Tab-separated table of N, CA, C and O in Angstrom:
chain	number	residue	atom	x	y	z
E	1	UNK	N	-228.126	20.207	130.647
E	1	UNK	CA	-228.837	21.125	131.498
E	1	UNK	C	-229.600	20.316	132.551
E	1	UNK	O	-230.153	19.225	132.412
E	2	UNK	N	-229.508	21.079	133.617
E	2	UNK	CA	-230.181	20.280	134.930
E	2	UNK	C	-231.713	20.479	134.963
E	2	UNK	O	-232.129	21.624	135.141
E	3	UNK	N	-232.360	19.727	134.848
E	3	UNK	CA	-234.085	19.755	135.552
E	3	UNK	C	-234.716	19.315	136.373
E	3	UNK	O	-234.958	18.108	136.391
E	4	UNK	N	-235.217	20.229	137.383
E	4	UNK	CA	-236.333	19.123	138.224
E	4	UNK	C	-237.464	18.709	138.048
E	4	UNK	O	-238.287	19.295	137.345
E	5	UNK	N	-237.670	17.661	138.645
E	5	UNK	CA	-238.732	17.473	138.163
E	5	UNK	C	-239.972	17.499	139.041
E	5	UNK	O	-240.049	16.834	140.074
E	6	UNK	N	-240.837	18.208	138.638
E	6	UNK	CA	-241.781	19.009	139.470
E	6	UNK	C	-242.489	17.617	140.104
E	6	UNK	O	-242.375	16.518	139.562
E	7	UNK	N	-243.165	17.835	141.226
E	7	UNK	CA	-243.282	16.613	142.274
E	7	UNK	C	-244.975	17.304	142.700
E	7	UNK	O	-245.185	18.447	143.106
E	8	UNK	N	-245.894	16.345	142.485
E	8	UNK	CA	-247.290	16.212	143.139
E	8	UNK	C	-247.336	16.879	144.681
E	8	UNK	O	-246.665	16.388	145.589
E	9	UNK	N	-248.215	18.071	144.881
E	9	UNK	CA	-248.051	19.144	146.028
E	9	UNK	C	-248.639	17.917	147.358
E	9	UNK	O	-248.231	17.969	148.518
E	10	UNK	N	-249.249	17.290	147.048
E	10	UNK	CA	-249.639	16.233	148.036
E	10	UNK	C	-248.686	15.007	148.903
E	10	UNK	O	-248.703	14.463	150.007
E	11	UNK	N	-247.858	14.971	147.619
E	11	UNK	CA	-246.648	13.815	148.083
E	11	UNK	C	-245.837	14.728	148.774
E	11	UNK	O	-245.287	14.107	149.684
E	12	UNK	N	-245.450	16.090	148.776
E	12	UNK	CA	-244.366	16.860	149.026
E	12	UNK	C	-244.920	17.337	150.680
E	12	UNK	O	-244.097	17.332	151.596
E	13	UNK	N	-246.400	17.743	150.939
E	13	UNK	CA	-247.121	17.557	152.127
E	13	UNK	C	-246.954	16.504	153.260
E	13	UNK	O	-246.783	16.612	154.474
E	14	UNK	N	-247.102	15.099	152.135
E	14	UNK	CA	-246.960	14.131	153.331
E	14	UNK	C	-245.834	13.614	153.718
E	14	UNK	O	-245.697	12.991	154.771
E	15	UNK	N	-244.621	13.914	152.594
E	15	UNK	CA	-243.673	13.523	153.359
E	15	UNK	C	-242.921	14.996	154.401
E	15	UNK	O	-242.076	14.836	155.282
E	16	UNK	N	-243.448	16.187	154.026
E	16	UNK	CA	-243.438	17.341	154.983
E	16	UNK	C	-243.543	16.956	156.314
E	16	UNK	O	-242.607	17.176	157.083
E	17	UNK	N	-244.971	16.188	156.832
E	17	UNK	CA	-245.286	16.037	157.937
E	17	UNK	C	-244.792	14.936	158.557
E	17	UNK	O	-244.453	14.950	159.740
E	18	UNK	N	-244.707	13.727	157.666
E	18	UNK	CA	-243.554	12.628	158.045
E	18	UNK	C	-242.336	12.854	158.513
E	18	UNK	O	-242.008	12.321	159.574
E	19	UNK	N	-241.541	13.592	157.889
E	19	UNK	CA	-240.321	13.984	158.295
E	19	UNK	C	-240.619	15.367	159.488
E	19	UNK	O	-239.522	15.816	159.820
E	20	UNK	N	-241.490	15.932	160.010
E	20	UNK	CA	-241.347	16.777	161.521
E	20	UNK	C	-242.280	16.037	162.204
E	20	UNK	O	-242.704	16.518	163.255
E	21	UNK	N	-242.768	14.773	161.770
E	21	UNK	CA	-243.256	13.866	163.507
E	21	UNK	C	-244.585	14.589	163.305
E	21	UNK	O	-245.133	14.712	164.401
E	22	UNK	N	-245.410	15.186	162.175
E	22	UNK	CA	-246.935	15.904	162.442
E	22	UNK	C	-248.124	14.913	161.860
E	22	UNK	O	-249.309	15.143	162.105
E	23	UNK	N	-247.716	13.860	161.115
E	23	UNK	CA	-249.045	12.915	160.570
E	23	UNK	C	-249.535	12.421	161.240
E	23	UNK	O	-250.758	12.479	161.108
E	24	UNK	N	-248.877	11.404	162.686
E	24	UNK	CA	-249.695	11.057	163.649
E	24	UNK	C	-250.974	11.786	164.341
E	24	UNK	O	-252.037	11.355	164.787
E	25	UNK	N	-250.433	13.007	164.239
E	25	UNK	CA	-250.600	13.676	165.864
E	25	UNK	C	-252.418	14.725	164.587
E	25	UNK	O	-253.337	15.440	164.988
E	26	UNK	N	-252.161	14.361	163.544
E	26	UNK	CA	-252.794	15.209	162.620
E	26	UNK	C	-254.112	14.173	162.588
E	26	UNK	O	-255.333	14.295	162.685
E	27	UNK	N	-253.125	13.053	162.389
E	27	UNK	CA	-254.358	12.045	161.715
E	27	UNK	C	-255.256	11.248	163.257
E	27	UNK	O	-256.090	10.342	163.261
E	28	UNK	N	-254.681	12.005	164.389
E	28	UNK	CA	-255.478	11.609	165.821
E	28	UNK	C	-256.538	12.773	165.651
E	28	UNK	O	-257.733	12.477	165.638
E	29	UNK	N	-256.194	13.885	165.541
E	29	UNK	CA	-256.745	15.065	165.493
E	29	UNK	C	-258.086	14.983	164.543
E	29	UNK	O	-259.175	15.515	164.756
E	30	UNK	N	-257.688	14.163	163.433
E	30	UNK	CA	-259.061	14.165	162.453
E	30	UNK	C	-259.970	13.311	163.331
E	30	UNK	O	-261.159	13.468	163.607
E	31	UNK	N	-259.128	12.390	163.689
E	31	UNK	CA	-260.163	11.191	164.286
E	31	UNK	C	-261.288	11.840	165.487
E	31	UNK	O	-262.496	11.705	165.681
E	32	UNK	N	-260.121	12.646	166.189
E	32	UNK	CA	-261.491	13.044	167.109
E	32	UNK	C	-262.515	13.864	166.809
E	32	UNK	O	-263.463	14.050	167.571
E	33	UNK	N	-262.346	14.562	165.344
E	33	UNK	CA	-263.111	15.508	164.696
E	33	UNK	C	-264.513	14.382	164.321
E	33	UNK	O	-265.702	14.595	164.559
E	34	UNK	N	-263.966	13.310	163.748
E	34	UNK	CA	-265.107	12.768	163.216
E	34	UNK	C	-265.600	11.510	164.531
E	34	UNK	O	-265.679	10.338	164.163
E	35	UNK	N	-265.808	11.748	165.544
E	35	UNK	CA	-266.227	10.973	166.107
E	35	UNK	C	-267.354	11.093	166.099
E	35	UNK	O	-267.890	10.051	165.722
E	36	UNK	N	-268.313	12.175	166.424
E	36	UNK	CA	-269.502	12.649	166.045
E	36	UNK	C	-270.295	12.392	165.272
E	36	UNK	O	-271.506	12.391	165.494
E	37	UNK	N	-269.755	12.125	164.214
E	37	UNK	CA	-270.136	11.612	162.858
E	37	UNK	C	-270.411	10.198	162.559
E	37	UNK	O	-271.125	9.511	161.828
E	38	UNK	N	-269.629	10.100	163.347
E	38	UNK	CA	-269.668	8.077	162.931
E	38	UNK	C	-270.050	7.420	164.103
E	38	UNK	O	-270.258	6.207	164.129
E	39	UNK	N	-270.170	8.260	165.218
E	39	UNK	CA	-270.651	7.485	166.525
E	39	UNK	C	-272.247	7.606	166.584
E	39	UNK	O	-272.997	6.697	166.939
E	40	UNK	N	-272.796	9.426	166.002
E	40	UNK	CA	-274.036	9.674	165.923
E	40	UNK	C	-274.138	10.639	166.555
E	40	UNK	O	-273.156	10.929	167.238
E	41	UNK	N	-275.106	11.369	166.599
E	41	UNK	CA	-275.825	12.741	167.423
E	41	UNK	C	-276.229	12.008	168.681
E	41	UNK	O	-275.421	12.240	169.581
E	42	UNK	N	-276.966	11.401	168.955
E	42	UNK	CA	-277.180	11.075	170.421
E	42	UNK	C	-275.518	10.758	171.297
E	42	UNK	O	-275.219	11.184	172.412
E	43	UNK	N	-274.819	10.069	170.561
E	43	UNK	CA	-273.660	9.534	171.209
E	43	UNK	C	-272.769	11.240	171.795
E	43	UNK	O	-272.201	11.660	172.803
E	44	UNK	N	-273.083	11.664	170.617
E	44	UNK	CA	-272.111	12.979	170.748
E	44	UNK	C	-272.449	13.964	171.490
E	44	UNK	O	-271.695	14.875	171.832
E	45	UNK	N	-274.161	13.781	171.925
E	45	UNK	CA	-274.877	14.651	172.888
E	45	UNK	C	-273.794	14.104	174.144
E	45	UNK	O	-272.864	14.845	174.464
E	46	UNK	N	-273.956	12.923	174.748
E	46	UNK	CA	-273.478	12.504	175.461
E	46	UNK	C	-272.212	12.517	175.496
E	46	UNK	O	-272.010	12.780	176.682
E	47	UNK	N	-271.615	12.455	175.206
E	47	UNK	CA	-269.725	12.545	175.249
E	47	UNK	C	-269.541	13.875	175.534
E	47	UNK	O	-269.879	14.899	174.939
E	48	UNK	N	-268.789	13.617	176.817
E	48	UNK	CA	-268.147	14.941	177.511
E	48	UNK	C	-266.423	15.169	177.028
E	48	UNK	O	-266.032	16.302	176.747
E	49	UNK	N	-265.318	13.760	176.963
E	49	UNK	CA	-264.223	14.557	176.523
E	49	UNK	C	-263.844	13.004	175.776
E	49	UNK	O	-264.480	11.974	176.005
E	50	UNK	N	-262.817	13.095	174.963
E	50	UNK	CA	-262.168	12.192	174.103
E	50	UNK	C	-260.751	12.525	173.469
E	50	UNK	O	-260.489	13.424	172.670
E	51	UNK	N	-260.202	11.910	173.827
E	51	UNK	CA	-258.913	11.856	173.982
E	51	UNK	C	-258.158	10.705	173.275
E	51	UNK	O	-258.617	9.579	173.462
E	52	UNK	N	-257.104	10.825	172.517
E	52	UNK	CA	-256.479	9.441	171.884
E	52	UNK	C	-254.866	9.396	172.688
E	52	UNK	O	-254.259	10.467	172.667
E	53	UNK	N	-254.373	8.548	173.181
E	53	UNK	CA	-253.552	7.871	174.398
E	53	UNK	C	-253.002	6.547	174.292
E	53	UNK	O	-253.467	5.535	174.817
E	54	UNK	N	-251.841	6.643	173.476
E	54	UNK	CA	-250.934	4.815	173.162
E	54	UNK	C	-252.321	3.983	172.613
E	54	UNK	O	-252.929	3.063	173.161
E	55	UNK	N	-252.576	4.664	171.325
E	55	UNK	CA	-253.459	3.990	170.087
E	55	UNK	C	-254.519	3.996	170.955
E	55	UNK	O	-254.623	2.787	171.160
E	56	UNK	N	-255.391	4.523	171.616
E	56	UNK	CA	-256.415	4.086	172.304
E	56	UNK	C	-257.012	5.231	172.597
E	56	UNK	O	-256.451	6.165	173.170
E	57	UNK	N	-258.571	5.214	172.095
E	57	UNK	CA	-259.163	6.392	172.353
E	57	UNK	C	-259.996	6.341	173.701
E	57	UNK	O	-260.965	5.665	174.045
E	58	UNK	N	-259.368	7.154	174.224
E	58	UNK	CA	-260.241	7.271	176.020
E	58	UNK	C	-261.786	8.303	175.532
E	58	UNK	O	-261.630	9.407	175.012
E	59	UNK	N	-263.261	7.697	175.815
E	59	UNK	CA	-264.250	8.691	175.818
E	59	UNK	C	-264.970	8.270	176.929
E	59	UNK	O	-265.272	7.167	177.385
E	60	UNK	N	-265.286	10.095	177.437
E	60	UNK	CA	-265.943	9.905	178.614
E	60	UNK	C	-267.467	10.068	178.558
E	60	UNK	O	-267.754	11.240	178.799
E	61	UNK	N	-268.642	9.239	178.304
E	61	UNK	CA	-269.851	9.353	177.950
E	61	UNK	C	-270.538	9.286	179.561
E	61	UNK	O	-270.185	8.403	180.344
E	62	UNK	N	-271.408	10.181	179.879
E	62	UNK	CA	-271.978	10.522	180.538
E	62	UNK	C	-273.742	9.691	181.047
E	62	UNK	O	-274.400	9.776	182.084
E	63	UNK	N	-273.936	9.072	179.969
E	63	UNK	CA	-275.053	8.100	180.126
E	63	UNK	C	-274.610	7.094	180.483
E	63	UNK	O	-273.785	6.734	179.643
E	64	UNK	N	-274.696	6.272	181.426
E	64	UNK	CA	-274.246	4.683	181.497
E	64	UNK	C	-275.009	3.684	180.966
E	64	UNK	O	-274.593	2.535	180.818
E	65	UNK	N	-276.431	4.168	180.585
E	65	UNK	CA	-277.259	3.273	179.492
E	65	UNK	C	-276.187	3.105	178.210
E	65	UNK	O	-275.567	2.071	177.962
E	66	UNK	N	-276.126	4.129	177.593
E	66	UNK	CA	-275.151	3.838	176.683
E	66	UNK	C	-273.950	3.646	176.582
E	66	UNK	O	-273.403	3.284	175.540
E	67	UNK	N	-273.258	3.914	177.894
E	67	UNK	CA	-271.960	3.423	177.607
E	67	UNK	C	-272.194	2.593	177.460
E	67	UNK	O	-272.346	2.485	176.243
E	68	UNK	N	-272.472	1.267	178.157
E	68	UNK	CA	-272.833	0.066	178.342
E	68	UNK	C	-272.943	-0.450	176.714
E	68	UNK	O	-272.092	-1.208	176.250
E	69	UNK	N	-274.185	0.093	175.842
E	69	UNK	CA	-274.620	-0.099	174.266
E	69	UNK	C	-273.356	0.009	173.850
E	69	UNK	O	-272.832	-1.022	173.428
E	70	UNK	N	-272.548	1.289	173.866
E	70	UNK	CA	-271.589	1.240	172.637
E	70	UNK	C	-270.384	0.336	172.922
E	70	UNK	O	-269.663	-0.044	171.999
E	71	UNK	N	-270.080	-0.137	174.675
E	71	UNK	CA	-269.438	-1.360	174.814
E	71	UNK	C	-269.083	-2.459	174.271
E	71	UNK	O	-268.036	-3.086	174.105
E	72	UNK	N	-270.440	-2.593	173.968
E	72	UNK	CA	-270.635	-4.266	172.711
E	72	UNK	C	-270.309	-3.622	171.271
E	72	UNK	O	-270.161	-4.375	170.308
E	73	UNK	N	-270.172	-1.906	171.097
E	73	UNK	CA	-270.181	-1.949	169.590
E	73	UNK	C	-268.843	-1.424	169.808
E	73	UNK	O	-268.530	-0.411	169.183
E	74	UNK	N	-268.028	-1.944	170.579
E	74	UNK	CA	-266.729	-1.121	170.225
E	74	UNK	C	-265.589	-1.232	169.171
E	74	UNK	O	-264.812	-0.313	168.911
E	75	UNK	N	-265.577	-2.748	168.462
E	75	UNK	CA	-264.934	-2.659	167.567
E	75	UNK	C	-265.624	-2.400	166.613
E	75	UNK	O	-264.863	-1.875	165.800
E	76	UNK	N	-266.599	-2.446	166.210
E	76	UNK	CA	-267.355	-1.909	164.702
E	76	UNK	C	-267.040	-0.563	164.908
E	76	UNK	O	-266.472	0.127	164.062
E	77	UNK	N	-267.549	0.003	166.500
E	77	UNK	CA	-266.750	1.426	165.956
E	77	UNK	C	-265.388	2.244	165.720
E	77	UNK	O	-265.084	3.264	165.100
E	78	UNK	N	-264.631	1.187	166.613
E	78	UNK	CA	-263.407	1.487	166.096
E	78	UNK	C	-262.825	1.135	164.568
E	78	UNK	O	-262.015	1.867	163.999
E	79	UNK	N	-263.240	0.176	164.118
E	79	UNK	CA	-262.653	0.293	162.710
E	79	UNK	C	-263.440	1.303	162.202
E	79	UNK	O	-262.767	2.266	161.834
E	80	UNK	N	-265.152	1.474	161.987
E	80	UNK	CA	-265.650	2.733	161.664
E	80	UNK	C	-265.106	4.199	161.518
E	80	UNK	O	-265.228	5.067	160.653
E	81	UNK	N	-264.276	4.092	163.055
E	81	UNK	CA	-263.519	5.287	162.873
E	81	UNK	C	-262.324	5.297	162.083
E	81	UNK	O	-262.035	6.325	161.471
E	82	UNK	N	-261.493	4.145	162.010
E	82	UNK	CA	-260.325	3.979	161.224
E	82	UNK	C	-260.458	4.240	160.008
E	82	UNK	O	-259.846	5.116	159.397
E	83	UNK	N	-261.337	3.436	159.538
E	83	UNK	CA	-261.428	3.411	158.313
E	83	UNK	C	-261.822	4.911	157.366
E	83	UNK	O	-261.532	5.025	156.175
E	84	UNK	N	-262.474	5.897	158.114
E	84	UNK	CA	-263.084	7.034	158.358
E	84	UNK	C	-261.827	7.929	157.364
E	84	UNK	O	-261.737	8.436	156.246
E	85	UNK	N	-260.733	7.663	158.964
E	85	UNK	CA	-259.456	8.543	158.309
E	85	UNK	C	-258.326	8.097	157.647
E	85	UNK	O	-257.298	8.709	157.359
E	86	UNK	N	-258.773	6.521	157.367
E	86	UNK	CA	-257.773	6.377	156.114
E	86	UNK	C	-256.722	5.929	156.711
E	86	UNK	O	-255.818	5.534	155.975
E	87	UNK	N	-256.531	5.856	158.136
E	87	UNK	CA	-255.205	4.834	158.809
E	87	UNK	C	-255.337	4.135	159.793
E	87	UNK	O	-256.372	4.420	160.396
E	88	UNK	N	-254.669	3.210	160.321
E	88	UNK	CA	-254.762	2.624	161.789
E	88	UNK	C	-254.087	3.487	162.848
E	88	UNK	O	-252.922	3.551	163.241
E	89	UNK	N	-255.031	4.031	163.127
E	89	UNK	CA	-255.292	5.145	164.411
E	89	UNK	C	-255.107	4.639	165.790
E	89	UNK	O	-254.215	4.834	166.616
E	90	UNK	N	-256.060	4.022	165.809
E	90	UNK	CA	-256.587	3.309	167.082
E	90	UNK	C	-256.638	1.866	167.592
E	90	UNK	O	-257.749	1.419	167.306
E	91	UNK	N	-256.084	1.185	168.068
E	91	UNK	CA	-256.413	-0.155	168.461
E	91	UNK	C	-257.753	-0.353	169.342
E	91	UNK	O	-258.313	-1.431	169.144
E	92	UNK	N	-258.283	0.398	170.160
E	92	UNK	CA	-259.414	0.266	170.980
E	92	UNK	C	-259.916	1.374	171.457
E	92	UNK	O	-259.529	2.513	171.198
E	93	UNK	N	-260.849	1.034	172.211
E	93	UNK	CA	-262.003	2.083	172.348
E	93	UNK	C	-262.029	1.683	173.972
E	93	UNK	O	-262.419	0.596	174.399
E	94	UNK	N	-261.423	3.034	174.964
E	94	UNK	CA	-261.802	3.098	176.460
E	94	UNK	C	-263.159	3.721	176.654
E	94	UNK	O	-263.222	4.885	176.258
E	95	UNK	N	-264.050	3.313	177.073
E	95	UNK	CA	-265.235	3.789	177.497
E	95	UNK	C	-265.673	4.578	179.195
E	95	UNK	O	-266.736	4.227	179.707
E	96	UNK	N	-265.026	5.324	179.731
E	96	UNK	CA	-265.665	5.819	180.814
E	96	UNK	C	-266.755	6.808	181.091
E	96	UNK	O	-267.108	7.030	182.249
């Protein structure tokens, strides 16, 4: 007699989205969710749009005091954010 064998609803999800091209585009999507979070409330007051673009998150911050600040912190925050969602998302951080 034939059986299957029942398969973890999580593994069957991710390879769901693997196989129609949706984990990338999902796991950019979280990232910009939590930028807020890991950049801070003041940062996020300031940020007008953010966008992820060939591994690279374009944000447009509106203070130039701080752009300038989070300049020097751009790789702490980019792995911050990586690490956040659990993949390599992003190679760098555009600041305009």
């Amino acid at each position: 007699m034939f059986r299957n064998r029942p398969k973890d609803i999580s593994v069957l999800l991710q390879q769901f989205l693997r196989d129609n091209c949706l984990e990338t585009p999902m796991l950019q999507q979280r990232l910009l969710n939590v930028w807020e979070e890991v950049a801070g409330d003041t940062v996020a007051k300031y940020t007008e749009e953010k966008t992820v673009k060939n591994q690279k998150l374009i944000v447009k911050i509106s203070n130039s005091a701080l752009r300038a600040d989070l300049q020097m912190k751009r790789t702490a925050l980019k792995d911050a954010l990586n690490k956040r969602v659990g993949a390599f998302i992003i190679s760098d951080i555009i600041l305009r």
